[in-house]
C-alpha cells in the first residue's frame, strides 16, 4: 500500500515540477515580449525588402519594396511601402495605419492613373500583398485574441526556446499555433499553424536572425503553405532602426510623391 | 470420337474432381490479395498526354482536379437571414471534412468580392457577415448582382440558388466527402433543398456501388440460373455440375488476375458476369445427353456419344469466343487488354471443364433419377420442341418472305446505327430519379453548370497577358465560347482587369473595359494580387504573365460537349487570323472527351477486329468459306438489330454498351455453330435437307433456346439495379440472347434452303 503512495506522490511531484506548470503564468508574458521584439524593435525602421512568391511548380513572382515603419502610441504603428519592382508597377505605394483593437486604415497609390484610393480590408488574416503572410504575420496579432499555453522548454537548432501553444478565442482559419520562441531574443524562430481539420498547413521560419544596432532582426523569413505547396520568402536588406522618420512621411502627399531620401 | 480427357474423366471421375479442387484452392488463396481501382480515369495511364498536360496546367494555375458542388435552393429566394446563416455555417463545417481543400472552398462567405464604396476599394468575402435588416439584405444583393463574375457561378440569376464549390485533395474519396456534406446539411434543415453534384461524386459513388451491385446481383443471377436449370433438367447433380463450371472458371480467372497483381477495375469486375454467360454453353451437352440417354439407356455410352457429337461445336464455340476476346489484348488501353485476356482464359477453363468435370459428374450421378428426367425429352413432341419445329418449318417453307422481312429489318436497323453517338456521361449512369442525377439537373438549370473545363491561352513572351490587344483576343474568345449551348459561363483574367478598372473609377460602367495601356493593366492586376488571396491571381494567369487560363462552366458532363467547344475555338481562330495566341483545352471535361475517344474507340476497333477474327474462325471451323459466311449471318444480324435499336432510342454508345458489344461476340456465334454442325451431322445421316433442318431446329434448337432463356432470365434481374449501366447490360443481354437464338432457328433454315445448291450440292 505504502509503495503505491510513494509512487503516486512521485508522479504528482514530478508533474508539479514540470515546465508546463511552472511556466503557466508567464506564457502570455512571453508572447508579449516576443511581439515586442519581433514587430516593434526601435522607434522606427527602414529596410529594403525582397519578396519571392513561389508556386507549387516553382514558378516565382518577385517583389522588391522599401518598407518604412514608425511606432506610435501604445501598440499602434504606421507603415509605408514603396514598390520598386516588378518594373511595370514601380511607384505603386501602400500605406497602413495600424491600430490596436480596431480595423487598420490602408491607402494605395496607383501611378498609372495617378490615383490614391483607400482600401478597406476588414480581415487581418487576409493575405499581405498577395503573399503567404497575412497582415497579422507582418504587424502582429492582438494579444487578447488568443489563449496561450506553455508547452515545454526545448532547443531548436541549438538555441534554447520556449514552446508556446496559442488557441484563438473566436474561430479563425487556424485552430492552433505552436511557436518556438528564442529564450534569449524572444524572436519566434518557427511557428506551426494547424487548420480546422487539425492538420499542419502553414509553417513560419525565421531563417536568419541578425543583430542590427543592438537589436535582433529577422533578415530572412519564410511562410510555407504545406498543403498548397505555395511559399513566400522575405529577405530584409539594409535594415536600420531609429533613423528618425517623421510622421508627415506617412501621408497621402508622400504616397503620391514618395520621400526619395528614405526610398532610394 | 471423344477426347482423351473425356475418357479419363469417365473412367476416373473422382480423380478428375479431386484434381480440379486442388487447382481451385490454389486460385482461391489469391483472393485476399485483391486490389480494386474503380476510377475510370485510370483506364488511361498516368503517362498519357492528356493526363500529363492536365497535371501540368493544374499545378501551374494551382487548380484542383476534382470539385464537388453543393447546391442550395430556396424557391422563395436565398436572401433571407435563415438561409444565409445556414450557408455560412455549412461553409465552415464543410471545411472541417478531411480531404477538403480548406483555403479554396468557394461560397458566399469565402469568395472575395471587389467593390467600391464611398471612394474606398473594398476586397472582402461576398458576405462577410450575416445581414439582418432589410437594408443590409438589399445591399448584399445589390453588391452581388453588380459583379458579373459572381452571377451564374455563385448565385443564380433568379436569386433562388447558390452553390458551395468544394475542391478535394487528390486521392480523397469523393463519395465519403459527399456523404459527410449530406450529414452536415441534414443536421440543420430549413426551407432549402440541397443538392450534392459533380463528376467526382458520381465516379466514386459508382465505384463504391459497383462492387455492391456485383455482390448482390451476381448471386441472384446465379440463383435464377440454378432454378431455371433445375426446371429444365430436373437433376440436382447435373445442375450443380454446370453451375460449378461457371463458378470455377470465375475463381480461376479472377484468382489468376489478382494473383498476377492486376487491380480489379470497372471492366475486370464484369468478368464474372461474362464467364457465367459463356458457361451456359454447357447446356448443349446436357441437352444432347438426355436425348442420347433416352435412346441408348447406357449412361457411359451416352456420355461418350454426346461428347462425340457435341464436342466439336462446343470446342469451336469456345475457340471463337476466346479468339474474339483475345483480340482485345492487342488494343492499347490496359484494362481493355486485361479484360480480354482473362475472359479468354476463363473461356478455355470452361471448355476444359466441359470435357472433364461435366462427364465426371455425370458418371457419379444416380442412373435411375437421370433416366426418369431424360424420359421427358422428345424432339417429336413436348411444348418446347413443337414450337421450335414450327419455327424451323416457317424458315424453311416461307423462306422468301422470311428473307425479305429480314432485309427490310436490316435496312431499318442500319439507318438506326448511323444515328449512334459515341458519348460517355458518368452522371447519366445514375437513374433520373437518383439524388446525383437530380442534383446535376437542378444545378445545371439554375447555375452556370457543374462541369468544368479550362482553355489555356499561351503566348510566346512573358508579360503578354498585360497587353491590351491580347486581353481583347481572350475576351473575344470568351464571347465566342459563350455562344455555345453547352457553356454556362466563362471567366478569365480579363474579367478581373475590367472589374478592377470599373471599381477604381467609382463603379462607372464606362470603365467596364480593358484599359488601353499595359502599365494600367499591370498595376490593376498587381493591386488585385495584393488585395485578394494569392490563389485568385494564380488561378487565371502565370507568374510570368505568358499564359492565361479561361475557366469554363459547362451545363453537361457529356464527353462530346468539349468537341463543341473545340469547334468554337477553331471558328474564332479562323475569323481572327491576327491572334498570335495558342488556345489549348484542359480540365476534367476535356479529359472525359479524350477518355471517350481513346477508350471507347479502342473498344469499337477491338470489336470490329474481333468480328473479323470470329469470321475466320468460323471458316476454319467449317473448313469452308461458304459455311463460315452462312454461320456468320445470325451473329451479324443480331448485332445490327441491337445497335440499330440503340440508335433509334437515342442511347449513347457509352462504356456499358461497349462492354456489351464484346459480350455479343461471345454469345451469338455459339448458336449458329451448334446449329450448323448438328445440321451437317444429321444431313450426313438422312440426306434430306428438310428433315435435317427441322430436326436441328427441334433438337439442338432446344439446347439453343434453353441456353438463351437460361441466360436471359438470369440477367434480366439486373433490370432492378439502381445504376443504369447494369440495367442496360441486363436488358440488352436478355434481348440479344432471345433475338439471336430465334434468328438462328428461323433464318438458318431459310438461308440454307436458298443457297442449298451452292452450299451442299456442289
Tab-separated table of C-alpha atoms in Angstrom, chain B residues 212-487:
chain	number	residue	atom	x	y	z
B	212	UNK	CA	-22.135	-3.862	-54.018
B	213	UNK	CA	-24.107	-4.324	-57.235
B	214	UNK	CA	-21.865	-7.162	-58.314
B	215	UNK	CA	-22.178	-8.645	-54.849
B	216	UNK	CA	-25.976	-8.526	-54.914
B	217	UNK	CA	-26.805	-9.281	-58.499
B	218	UNK	CA	-24.236	-11.953	-59.354
B	219	UNK	CA	-25.605	-14.339	-56.681
B	220	UNK	CA	-29.213	-13.544	-57.644
B	221	UNK	CA	-28.407	-14.154	-61.301
B	222	UNK	CA	-26.646	-17.365	-60.273
B	223	UNK	CA	-29.642	-18.435	-58.216
B	224	UNK	CA	-32.074	-17.839	-61.060
B	225	UNK	CA	-29.809	-19.765	-63.404
B	226	UNK	CA	-29.778	-22.573	-60.884
B	227	UNK	CA	-33.564	-22.705	-60.623
B	228	UNK	CA	-34.047	-22.417	-64.392
B	229	UNK	CA	-31.542	-25.184	-64.989
B	230	UNK	CA	-33.282	-27.388	-62.477
B	231	UNK	CA	-36.631	-26.792	-64.151
B	232	UNK	CA	-35.038	-27.753	-67.457
B	233	UNK	CA	-33.117	-30.875	-66.410
B	234	UNK	CA	-34.672	-31.927	-63.076
B	235	UNK	CA	-31.433	-33.302	-61.776
B	236	UNK	CA	-29.555	-31.652	-58.981
B	237	UNK	CA	-26.132	-33.162	-59.720
B	238	UNK	CA	-26.155	-32.005	-63.311
B	239	UNK	CA	-27.306	-28.548	-62.345
B	240	UNK	CA	-24.584	-28.366	-59.753
B	241	UNK	CA	-22.043	-29.534	-62.329
B	242	UNK	CA	-22.996	-26.763	-64.647
B	243	UNK	CA	-23.027	-24.075	-62.001
B	244	UNK	CA	-19.691	-25.413	-60.760
B	245	UNK	CA	-18.202	-24.920	-64.215
B	246	UNK	CA	-19.290	-21.279	-64.168
B	247	UNK	CA	-18.041	-20.601	-60.660
B	248	UNK	CA	-14.778	-22.477	-61.092
B	249	UNK	CA	-13.954	-20.532	-64.237
B	250	UNK	CA	-14.676	-17.311	-62.334
B	251	UNK	CA	-12.485	-18.381	-59.416
B	252	UNK	CA	-9.666	-19.467	-61.704
B	253	UNK	CA	-9.561	-16.373	-63.881
B	254	UNK	CA	-10.194	-13.825	-61.116
B	255	UNK	CA	-7.705	-15.680	-58.902
B	256	UNK	CA	-5.118	-15.516	-61.641
B	257	UNK	CA	-5.843	-11.844	-62.312
B	258	UNK	CA	-5.485	-10.961	-58.639
B	259	UNK	CA	-2.513	-13.280	-58.155
B	260	UNK	CA	-0.621	-11.722	-61.054
B	261	UNK	CA	-1.184	-8.353	-59.413
B	262	UNK	CA	-3.713	-6.556	-61.601
B	263	UNK	CA	-6.198	-4.321	-59.799
B	264	UNK	CA	-9.857	-5.182	-60.247
B	265	UNK	CA	-11.131	-2.425	-62.490
B	266	UNK	CA	-14.600	-1.400	-63.623
B	267	UNK	CA	-14.076	-3.554	-66.674
B	268	UNK	CA	-12.479	-6.553	-64.991
B	269	UNK	CA	-15.245	-6.520	-62.386
B	270	UNK	CA	-17.550	-7.597	-65.206
B	271	UNK	CA	-15.507	-10.739	-65.934
B	272	UNK	CA	-17.634	-12.968	-63.635
B	273	UNK	CA	-20.823	-11.958	-65.432
B	274	UNK	CA	-19.255	-12.708	-68.785
B	275	UNK	CA	-17.919	-16.072	-67.730
B	276	UNK	CA	-21.269	-17.034	-66.318
B	277	UNK	CA	-22.720	-16.193	-69.706
B	278	UNK	CA	-20.152	-18.204	-71.584
B	279	UNK	CA	-20.502	-21.188	-69.227
B	280	UNK	CA	-24.168	-21.593	-70.155
B	281	UNK	CA	-22.953	-23.116	-73.390
B	282	UNK	CA	-22.672	-26.417	-71.470
B	283	UNK	CA	-26.433	-26.629	-71.736
B	284	UNK	CA	-25.885	-28.161	-75.167
B	285	UNK	CA	-24.069	-31.088	-73.581
B	286	UNK	CA	-26.895	-31.855	-71.160
B	287	UNK	CA	-29.475	-31.293	-73.813
B	288	UNK	CA	-27.919	-33.897	-76.099
B	289	UNK	CA	-27.038	-36.191	-73.231
B	290	UNK	CA	-30.696	-36.521	-72.244
B	291	UNK	CA	-31.701	-37.382	-75.792
B	292	UNK	CA	-28.866	-39.937	-76.028
B	293	UNK	CA	-29.549	-41.429	-72.635
B	294	UNK	CA	-33.141	-41.966	-73.594
B	295	UNK	CA	-32.074	-43.593	-76.884
B	296	UNK	CA	-29.263	-45.902	-75.649
B	297	UNK	CA	-30.138	-46.368	-71.978
B	298	UNK	CA	-26.436	-46.759	-71.126
B	299	UNK	CA	-25.059	-43.816	-69.216
B	300	UNK	CA	-21.371	-44.226	-70.008
B	301	UNK	CA	-22.077	-44.769	-73.686
B	302	UNK	CA	-24.465	-41.799	-73.737
B	303	UNK	CA	-21.732	-39.579	-72.315
B	304	UNK	CA	-19.156	-40.733	-74.863
B	305	UNK	CA	-21.662	-40.347	-77.724
B	306	UNK	CA	-22.761	-36.922	-76.506
B	307	UNK	CA	-19.221	-35.669	-76.293
B	308	UNK	CA	-18.509	-37.065	-79.744
B	309	UNK	CA	-21.290	-35.104	-81.417
B	310	UNK	CA	-21.413	-32.038	-79.169
B	311	UNK	CA	-17.659	-31.911	-78.607
B	312	UNK	CA	-16.617	-30.261	-81.876
B	313	UNK	CA	-19.193	-27.452	-81.798
B	314	UNK	CA	-18.517	-26.849	-78.104
B	315	UNK	CA	-14.815	-26.741	-78.805
B	316	UNK	CA	-15.249	-24.305	-81.675
B	317	UNK	CA	-17.658	-22.010	-79.910
B	318	UNK	CA	-15.079	-21.778	-77.158
B	319	UNK	CA	-12.354	-21.147	-79.663
B	320	UNK	CA	-14.380	-18.422	-81.385
B	321	UNK	CA	-15.208	-16.767	-78.079
B	322	UNK	CA	-11.655	-16.968	-76.767
B	323	UNK	CA	-10.242	-15.654	-80.031
B	324	UNK	CA	-12.761	-12.825	-80.117
B	325	UNK	CA	-11.764	-11.677	-76.657
B	326	UNK	CA	-8.065	-12.244	-77.291
B	327	UNK	CA	-8.214	-9.521	-79.912
B	328	UNK	CA	-8.729	-7.064	-77.085
B	329	UNK	CA	-5.227	-7.953	-75.865
B	330	UNK	CA	-3.889	-6.159	-78.943
B	331	UNK	CA	-5.668	-2.910	-78.025
B	332	UNK	CA	-3.699	-0.214	-76.241
B	333	UNK	CA	-5.869	0.576	-73.221
B	334	UNK	CA	-4.506	-1.658	-70.464
B	335	UNK	CA	-7.777	-2.514	-68.636
B	336	UNK	CA	-9.242	-3.465	-72.024
B	337	UNK	CA	-6.309	-5.837	-72.595
B	338	UNK	CA	-6.675	-7.325	-69.108
B	339	UNK	CA	-10.386	-7.772	-69.651
B	340	UNK	CA	-9.825	-9.522	-72.992
B	341	UNK	CA	-7.107	-11.812	-71.711
B	342	UNK	CA	-8.844	-13.056	-68.596
B	343	UNK	CA	-12.128	-13.713	-70.342
B	344	UNK	CA	-10.262	-15.692	-72.986
B	345	UNK	CA	-8.539	-17.586	-70.172
B	346	UNK	CA	-11.836	-18.203	-68.384
B	347	UNK	CA	-13.395	-19.445	-71.626
B	348	UNK	CA	-10.663	-22.022	-72.034
B	349	UNK	CA	-11.141	-23.108	-68.427
B	350	UNK	CA	-14.859	-23.547	-69.100
B	351	UNK	CA	-14.099	-25.753	-72.093
B	352	UNK	CA	-11.621	-27.923	-70.212
B	353	UNK	CA	-14.248	-28.362	-67.525
B	354	UNK	CA	-16.887	-29.252	-70.098
B	355	UNK	CA	-14.747	-32.168	-71.224
B	356	UNK	CA	-13.656	-33.255	-67.760
B	357	UNK	CA	-15.705	-32.095	-64.794
B	358	UNK	CA	-19.056	-32.431	-66.521
B	359	UNK	CA	-18.566	-36.026	-67.763
B	360	UNK	CA	-17.019	-36.923	-64.404
B	361	UNK	CA	-20.006	-35.592	-62.516
B	362	UNK	CA	-22.397	-37.267	-64.931
B	363	UNK	CA	-20.696	-40.548	-64.107
B	364	UNK	CA	-21.309	-40.009	-60.418
B	365	UNK	CA	-24.990	-39.275	-60.905
B	366	UNK	CA	-27.651	-41.756	-59.946
B	367	UNK	CA	-28.730	-43.632	-63.099
B	368	UNK	CA	-32.381	-44.067	-62.232
B	369	UNK	CA	-33.026	-40.439	-61.487
B	370	UNK	CA	-31.263	-39.414	-64.668
B	371	UNK	CA	-33.299	-41.763	-66.762
B	372	UNK	CA	-36.505	-40.552	-65.198
B	373	UNK	CA	-35.566	-36.989	-66.077
B	374	UNK	CA	-34.446	-37.939	-69.584
B	375	UNK	CA	-37.793	-39.602	-70.282
B	376	UNK	CA	-39.303	-36.169	-70.690
B	377	UNK	CA	-37.057	-35.288	-73.618
B	378	UNK	CA	-38.647	-35.658	-77.026
B	379	UNK	CA	-37.940	-33.757	-80.197
B	380	UNK	CA	-41.126	-35.014	-81.749
B	381	UNK	CA	-43.412	-33.636	-79.104
B	382	UNK	CA	-43.264	-31.566	-75.965
B	383	UNK	CA	-44.262	-27.950	-75.897
B	384	UNK	CA	-40.721	-26.568	-76.386
B	385	UNK	CA	-39.838	-28.799	-79.307
B	386	UNK	CA	-43.185	-28.271	-81.022
B	387	UNK	CA	-42.903	-24.588	-81.466
B	388	UNK	CA	-39.212	-24.837	-82.317
B	389	UNK	CA	-40.097	-27.281	-85.049
B	390	UNK	CA	-42.718	-24.808	-86.277
B	391	UNK	CA	-40.202	-22.023	-86.211
B	392	UNK	CA	-37.755	-24.080	-88.264
B	393	UNK	CA	-40.543	-25.031	-90.685
B	394	UNK	CA	-41.525	-21.413	-91.156
B	395	UNK	CA	-37.950	-20.544	-92.036
B	396	UNK	CA	-37.734	-23.464	-94.415
B	397	UNK	CA	-41.100	-23.178	-96.173
B	398	UNK	CA	-41.602	-19.452	-96.230
B	399	UNK	CA	-38.006	-18.702	-96.931
B	400	UNK	CA	-38.803	-15.901	-99.375
B	401	UNK	CA	-40.985	-13.779	-97.125
B	402	UNK	CA	-38.731	-14.502	-94.133
B	403	UNK	CA	-35.694	-13.317	-96.075
B	404	UNK	CA	-37.414	-10.203	-97.420
B	405	UNK	CA	-38.613	-9.312	-93.938
B	406	UNK	CA	-35.029	-9.764	-92.771
B	407	UNK	CA	-33.701	-7.419	-95.414
B	408	UNK	CA	-36.211	-4.753	-94.516
B	409	UNK	CA	-35.298	-5.046	-90.834
B	410	UNK	CA	-31.621	-4.829	-91.738
B	411	UNK	CA	-32.080	-1.629	-93.705
B	412	UNK	CA	-34.125	-0.026	-90.955
B	413	UNK	CA	-31.522	-1.073	-88.398
B	414	UNK	CA	-28.572	0.196	-90.438
B	415	UNK	CA	-30.274	3.578	-90.625
B	416	UNK	CA	-30.588	3.472	-86.830
B	417	UNK	CA	-26.910	2.660	-86.446
B	418	UNK	CA	-25.998	5.794	-88.371
B	419	UNK	CA	-27.600	7.762	-85.530
B	420	UNK	CA	-25.496	6.288	-82.743
B	421	UNK	CA	-23.456	8.807	-80.774
B	422	UNK	CA	-20.258	7.704	-79.126
B	423	UNK	CA	-20.526	9.544	-75.861
B	424	UNK	CA	-19.973	8.843	-72.206
B	425	UNK	CA	-21.521	10.682	-69.291
B	426	UNK	CA	-20.938	9.274	-65.840
B	427	UNK	CA	-23.696	11.281	-64.221
B	428	UNK	CA	-26.196	9.624	-66.554
B	429	UNK	CA	-25.086	6.243	-65.219
B	430	UNK	CA	-27.442	7.107	-62.393
B	431	UNK	CA	-31.192	6.995	-62.785
B	432	UNK	CA	-33.119	10.192	-63.463
B	433	UNK	CA	-34.709	9.873	-60.038
B	434	UNK	CA	-31.383	9.410	-58.245
B	435	UNK	CA	-30.025	12.118	-55.979
B	436	UNK	CA	-26.867	12.587	-58.011
B	437	UNK	CA	-28.667	12.953	-61.316
B	438	UNK	CA	-31.276	15.320	-59.883
B	439	UNK	CA	-28.625	17.449	-58.227
B	440	UNK	CA	-26.845	17.797	-61.515
B	441	UNK	CA	-30.019	18.674	-63.394
B	442	UNK	CA	-31.124	21.291	-60.885
B	443	UNK	CA	-27.722	22.963	-60.687
B	444	UNK	CA	-27.305	22.966	-64.440
B	445	UNK	CA	-30.717	24.583	-64.826
B	446	UNK	CA	-30.172	27.306	-62.275
B	447	UNK	CA	-26.439	27.913	-62.239
B	448	UNK	CA	-23.800	28.009	-64.934
B	449	UNK	CA	-23.069	24.295	-64.759
B	450	UNK	CA	-21.389	21.636	-62.664
B	451	UNK	CA	-18.866	20.507	-65.272
B	452	UNK	CA	-15.675	22.481	-65.748
B	453	UNK	CA	-13.017	22.869	-68.392
B	454	UNK	CA	-10.107	25.186	-68.992
B	455	UNK	CA	-8.814	26.850	-72.092
B	456	UNK	CA	-5.196	27.843	-71.631
B	457	UNK	CA	-4.132	30.809	-73.758
B	458	UNK	CA	-0.405	30.622	-74.413
B	459	UNK	CA	1.780	33.437	-75.703
B	460	UNK	CA	5.454	33.285	-76.643
B	461	UNK	CA	6.622	36.162	-74.495
B	462	UNK	CA	6.424	36.942	-70.773
B	463	UNK	CA	4.093	39.766	-69.718
B	464	UNK	CA	1.922	39.136	-72.788
B	465	UNK	CA	-1.132	38.919	-70.573
B	466	UNK	CA	-0.742	42.572	-69.636
B	467	UNK	CA	-1.085	43.600	-73.254
B	468	UNK	CA	-4.489	45.162	-74.041
B	469	UNK	CA	-4.648	43.620	-77.513
B	470	UNK	CA	-4.006	40.142	-76.193
B	471	UNK	CA	-6.590	40.577	-73.465
B	472	UNK	CA	-9.055	41.681	-76.132
B	473	UNK	CA	-8.472	38.445	-78.070
B	474	UNK	CA	-9.092	36.434	-74.908
B	475	UNK	CA	-12.264	38.377	-74.292
B	476	UNK	CA	-13.286	37.771	-77.897
B	477	UNK	CA	-12.797	34.047	-77.471
B	478	UNK	CA	-14.832	34.104	-74.274
B	479	UNK	CA	-17.761	35.700	-76.086
B	480	UNK	CA	-17.429	33.136	-78.879
B	481	UNK	CA	-17.429	30.261	-76.386
B	482	UNK	CA	-20.414	31.669	-74.543
B	483	UNK	CA	-22.307	31.294	-77.806
B	484	UNK	CA	-22.162	27.524	-77.368
B	485	UNK	CA	-25.248	25.960	-75.834
B	486	UNK	CA	-23.150	23.814	-73.507
B	487	UNK	CA	-21.210	26.729	-71.995
